[in-house]
C-alpha positions as YAML, in Angstrom:
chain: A
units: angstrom
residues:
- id: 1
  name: UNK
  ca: [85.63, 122.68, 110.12]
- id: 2
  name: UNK
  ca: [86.94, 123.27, 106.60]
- id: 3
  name: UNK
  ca: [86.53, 127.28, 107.18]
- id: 4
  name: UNK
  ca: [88.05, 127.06, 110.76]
- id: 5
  name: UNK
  ca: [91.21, 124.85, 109.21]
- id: 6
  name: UNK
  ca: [91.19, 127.49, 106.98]
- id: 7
  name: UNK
  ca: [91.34, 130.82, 108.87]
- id: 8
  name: UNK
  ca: [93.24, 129.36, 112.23]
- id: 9
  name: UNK
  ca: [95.37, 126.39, 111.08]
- id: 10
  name: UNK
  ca: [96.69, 127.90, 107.81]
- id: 11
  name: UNK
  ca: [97.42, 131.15, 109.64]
- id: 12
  name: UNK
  ca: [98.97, 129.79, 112.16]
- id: 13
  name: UNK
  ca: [101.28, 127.76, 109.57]
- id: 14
  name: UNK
  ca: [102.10, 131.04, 107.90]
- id: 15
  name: UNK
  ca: [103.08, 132.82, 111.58]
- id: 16
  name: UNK
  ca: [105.27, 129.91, 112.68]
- id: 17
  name: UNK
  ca: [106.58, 128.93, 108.64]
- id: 18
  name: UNK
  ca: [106.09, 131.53, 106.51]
- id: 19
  name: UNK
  ca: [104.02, 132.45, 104.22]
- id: 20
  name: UNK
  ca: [105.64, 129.84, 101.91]
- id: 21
  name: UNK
  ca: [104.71, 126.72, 104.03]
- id: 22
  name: UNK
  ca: [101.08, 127.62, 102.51]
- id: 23
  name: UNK
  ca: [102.12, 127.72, 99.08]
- id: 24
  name: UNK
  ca: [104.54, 124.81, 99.50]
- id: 25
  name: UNK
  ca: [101.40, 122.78, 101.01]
- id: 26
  name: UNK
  ca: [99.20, 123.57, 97.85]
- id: 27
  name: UNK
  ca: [102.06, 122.83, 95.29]
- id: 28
  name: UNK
  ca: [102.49, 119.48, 97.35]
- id: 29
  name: UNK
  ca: [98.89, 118.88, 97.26]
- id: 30
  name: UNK
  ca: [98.47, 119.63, 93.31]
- id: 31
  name: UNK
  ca: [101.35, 116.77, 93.05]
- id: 32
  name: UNK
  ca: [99.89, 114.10, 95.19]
- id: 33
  name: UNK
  ca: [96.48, 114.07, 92.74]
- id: 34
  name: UNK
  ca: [98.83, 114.27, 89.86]
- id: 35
  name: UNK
  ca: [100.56, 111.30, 91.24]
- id: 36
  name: UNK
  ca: [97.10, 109.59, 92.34]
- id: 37
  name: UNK
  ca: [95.89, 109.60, 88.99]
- id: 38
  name: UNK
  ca: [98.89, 108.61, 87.58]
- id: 39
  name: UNK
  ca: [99.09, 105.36, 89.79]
- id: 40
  name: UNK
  ca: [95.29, 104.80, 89.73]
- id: 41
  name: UNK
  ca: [95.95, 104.52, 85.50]
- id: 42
  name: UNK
  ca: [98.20, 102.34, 86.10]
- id: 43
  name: UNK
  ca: [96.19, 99.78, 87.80]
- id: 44
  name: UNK
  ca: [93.94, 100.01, 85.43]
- id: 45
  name: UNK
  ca: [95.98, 99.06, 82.51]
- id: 46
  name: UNK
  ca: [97.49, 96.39, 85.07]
- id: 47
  name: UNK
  ca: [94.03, 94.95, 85.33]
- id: 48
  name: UNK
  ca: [93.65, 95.15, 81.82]
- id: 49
  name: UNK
  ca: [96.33, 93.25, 81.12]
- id: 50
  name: UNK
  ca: [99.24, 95.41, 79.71]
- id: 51
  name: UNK
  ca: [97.20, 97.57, 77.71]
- id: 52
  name: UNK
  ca: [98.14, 98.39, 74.05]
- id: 53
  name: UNK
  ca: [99.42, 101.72, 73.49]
- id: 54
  name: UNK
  ca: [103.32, 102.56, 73.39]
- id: 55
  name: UNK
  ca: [102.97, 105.50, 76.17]
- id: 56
  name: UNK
  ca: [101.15, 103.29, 77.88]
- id: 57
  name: UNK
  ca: [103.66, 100.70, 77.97]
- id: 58
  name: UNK
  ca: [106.85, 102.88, 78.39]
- id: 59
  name: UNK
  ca: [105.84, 104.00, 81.75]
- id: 60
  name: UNK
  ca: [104.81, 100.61, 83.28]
- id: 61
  name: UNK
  ca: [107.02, 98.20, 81.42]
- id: 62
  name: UNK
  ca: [108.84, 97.21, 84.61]
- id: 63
  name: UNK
  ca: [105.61, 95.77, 86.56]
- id: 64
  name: UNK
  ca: [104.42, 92.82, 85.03]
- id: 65
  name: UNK
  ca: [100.43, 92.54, 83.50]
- id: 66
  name: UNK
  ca: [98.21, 91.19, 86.12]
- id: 67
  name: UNK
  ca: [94.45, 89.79, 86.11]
- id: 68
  name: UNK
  ca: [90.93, 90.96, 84.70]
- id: 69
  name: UNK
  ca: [89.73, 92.34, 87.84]
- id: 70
  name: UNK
  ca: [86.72, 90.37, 88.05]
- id: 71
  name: UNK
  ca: [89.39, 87.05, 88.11]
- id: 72
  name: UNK
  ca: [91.49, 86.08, 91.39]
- id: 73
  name: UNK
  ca: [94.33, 87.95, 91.88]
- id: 74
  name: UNK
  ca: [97.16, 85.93, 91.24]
- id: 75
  name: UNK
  ca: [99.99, 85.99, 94.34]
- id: 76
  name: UNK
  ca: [102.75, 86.27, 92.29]
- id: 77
  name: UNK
  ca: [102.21, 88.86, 90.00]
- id: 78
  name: UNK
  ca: [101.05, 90.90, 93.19]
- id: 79
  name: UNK
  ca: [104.46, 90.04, 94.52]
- id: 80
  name: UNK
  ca: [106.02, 91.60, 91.59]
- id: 81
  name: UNK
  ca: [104.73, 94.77, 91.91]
- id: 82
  name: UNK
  ca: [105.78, 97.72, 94.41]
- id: 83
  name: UNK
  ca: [104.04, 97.81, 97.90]
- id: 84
  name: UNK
  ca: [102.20, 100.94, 96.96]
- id: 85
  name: UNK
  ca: [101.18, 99.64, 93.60]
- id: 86
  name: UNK
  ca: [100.11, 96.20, 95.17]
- id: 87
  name: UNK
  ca: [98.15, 98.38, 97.40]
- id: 88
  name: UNK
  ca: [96.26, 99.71, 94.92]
- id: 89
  name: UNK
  ca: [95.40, 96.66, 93.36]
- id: 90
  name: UNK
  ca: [94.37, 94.92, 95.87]
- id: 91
  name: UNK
  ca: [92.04, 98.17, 96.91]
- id: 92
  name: UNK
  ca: [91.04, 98.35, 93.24]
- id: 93
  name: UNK
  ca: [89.93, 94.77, 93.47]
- id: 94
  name: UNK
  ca: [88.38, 95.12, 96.77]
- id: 95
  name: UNK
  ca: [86.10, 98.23, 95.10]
- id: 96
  name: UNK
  ca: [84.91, 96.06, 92.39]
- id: 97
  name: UNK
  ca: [83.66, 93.70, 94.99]
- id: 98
  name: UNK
  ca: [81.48, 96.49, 96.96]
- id: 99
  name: UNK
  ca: [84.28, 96.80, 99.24]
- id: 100
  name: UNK
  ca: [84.83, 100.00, 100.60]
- id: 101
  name: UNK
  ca: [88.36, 99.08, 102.45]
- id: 102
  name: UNK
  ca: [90.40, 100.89, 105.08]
- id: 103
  name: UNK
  ca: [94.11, 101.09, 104.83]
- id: 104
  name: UNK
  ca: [93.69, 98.26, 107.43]
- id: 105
  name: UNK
  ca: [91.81, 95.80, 105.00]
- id: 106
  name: UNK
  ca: [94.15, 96.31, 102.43]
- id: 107
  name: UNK
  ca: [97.14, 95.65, 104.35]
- id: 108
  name: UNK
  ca: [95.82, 92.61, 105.86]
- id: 109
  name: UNK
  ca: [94.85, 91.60, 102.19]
- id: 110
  name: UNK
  ca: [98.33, 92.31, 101.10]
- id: 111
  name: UNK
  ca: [99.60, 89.91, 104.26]
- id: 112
  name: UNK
  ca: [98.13, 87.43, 102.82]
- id: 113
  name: UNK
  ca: [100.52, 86.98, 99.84]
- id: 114
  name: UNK
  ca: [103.54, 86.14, 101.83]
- id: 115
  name: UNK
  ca: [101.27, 83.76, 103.90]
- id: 116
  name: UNK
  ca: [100.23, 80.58, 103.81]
- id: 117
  name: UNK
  ca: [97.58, 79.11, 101.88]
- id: 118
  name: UNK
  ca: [94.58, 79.10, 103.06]
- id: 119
  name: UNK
  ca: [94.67, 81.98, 105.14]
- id: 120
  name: UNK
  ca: [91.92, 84.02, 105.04]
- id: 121
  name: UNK
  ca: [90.80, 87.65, 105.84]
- id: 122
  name: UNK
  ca: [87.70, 88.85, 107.22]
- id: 123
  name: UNK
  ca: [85.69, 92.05, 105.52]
- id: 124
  name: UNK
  ca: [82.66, 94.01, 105.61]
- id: 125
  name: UNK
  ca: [80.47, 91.90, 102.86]
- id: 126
  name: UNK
  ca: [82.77, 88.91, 102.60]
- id: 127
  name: UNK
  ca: [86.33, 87.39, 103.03]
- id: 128
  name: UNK
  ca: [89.42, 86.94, 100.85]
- id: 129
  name: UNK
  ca: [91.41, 83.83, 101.35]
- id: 130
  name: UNK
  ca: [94.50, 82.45, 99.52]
- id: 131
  name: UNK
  ca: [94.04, 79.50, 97.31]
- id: 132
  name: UNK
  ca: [96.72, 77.70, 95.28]
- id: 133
  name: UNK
  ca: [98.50, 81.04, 94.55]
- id: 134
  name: UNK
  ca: [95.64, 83.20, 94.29]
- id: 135
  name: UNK
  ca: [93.94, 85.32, 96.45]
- id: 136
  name: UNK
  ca: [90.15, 84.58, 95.82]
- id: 137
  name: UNK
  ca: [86.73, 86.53, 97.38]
- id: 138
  name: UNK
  ca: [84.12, 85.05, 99.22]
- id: 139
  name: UNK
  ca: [80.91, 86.95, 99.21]
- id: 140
  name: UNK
  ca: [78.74, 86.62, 102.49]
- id: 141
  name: UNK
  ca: [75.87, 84.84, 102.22]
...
């Protein structure tokens, strides 16, 4: 499939575009993993707690420290944080767990913070349901 994308799709792009919409797609590409690693550092040091370092610091100052990612995740420091950082938290979280969630699962995690306690979502290998501000996993049995 890769090879046919590759041959028919991308010339196609270049007869209809230009040859620049394939160089434009590549830059764009090379950007999106620079941001995706960016962002995926970030949760970390969220679920770390703030982190240490300066450089650290100075480019996350304005979200808020959350939980050790083996703890609940606490609803309103998720609430703090952008929807596409919240996002990755939750799906961070959900990893850790043995969770390997859809964009589906992770927005129905994230619905769970504006909802009301004692909600609960259904997932492959367990559930998470909101507890006294927290959203809290329950392994299957």
């Amino acid at each position: 499939m890769r090879s046919r994308v590759r041959t028919e799709l991308m010339g196609q792009l270049a007869h209809v575009l230009g040859e620049g919409a394939i160089v434009n797609l590549a830059r764009s590409a090379e950007l999106l993993a620079s941001d995706d690693e960016a962002l995926n550092n970030v949760v970390t040091w969220w679920f770390a707690g703030g982190g240490t370092s300066h450089e650290q610091q100075s480019h996350v100052e304005q979200f808020p420290p959350g939980a050790s990612i083996e703890a609940n995740l606490p609803v309103s420091k998720l609430h703090a944080l952008p929807d596409g950082l919240a996002g990755r938290v939750v799906k961070a979280w959900l990893e850790h767990r043995d969770v390997h969630p859809l964009r589906v699962h992770v927005q129905a995690v994230l619905g769970l913070v504006d909802g009301p306690g004692g909600a609960r979502v259904d997932l492959p290998g367990g559930a998470v349901r909101k507890e006294h501000g927290e959203l809290v996993w329950l392994a299957s049995s």
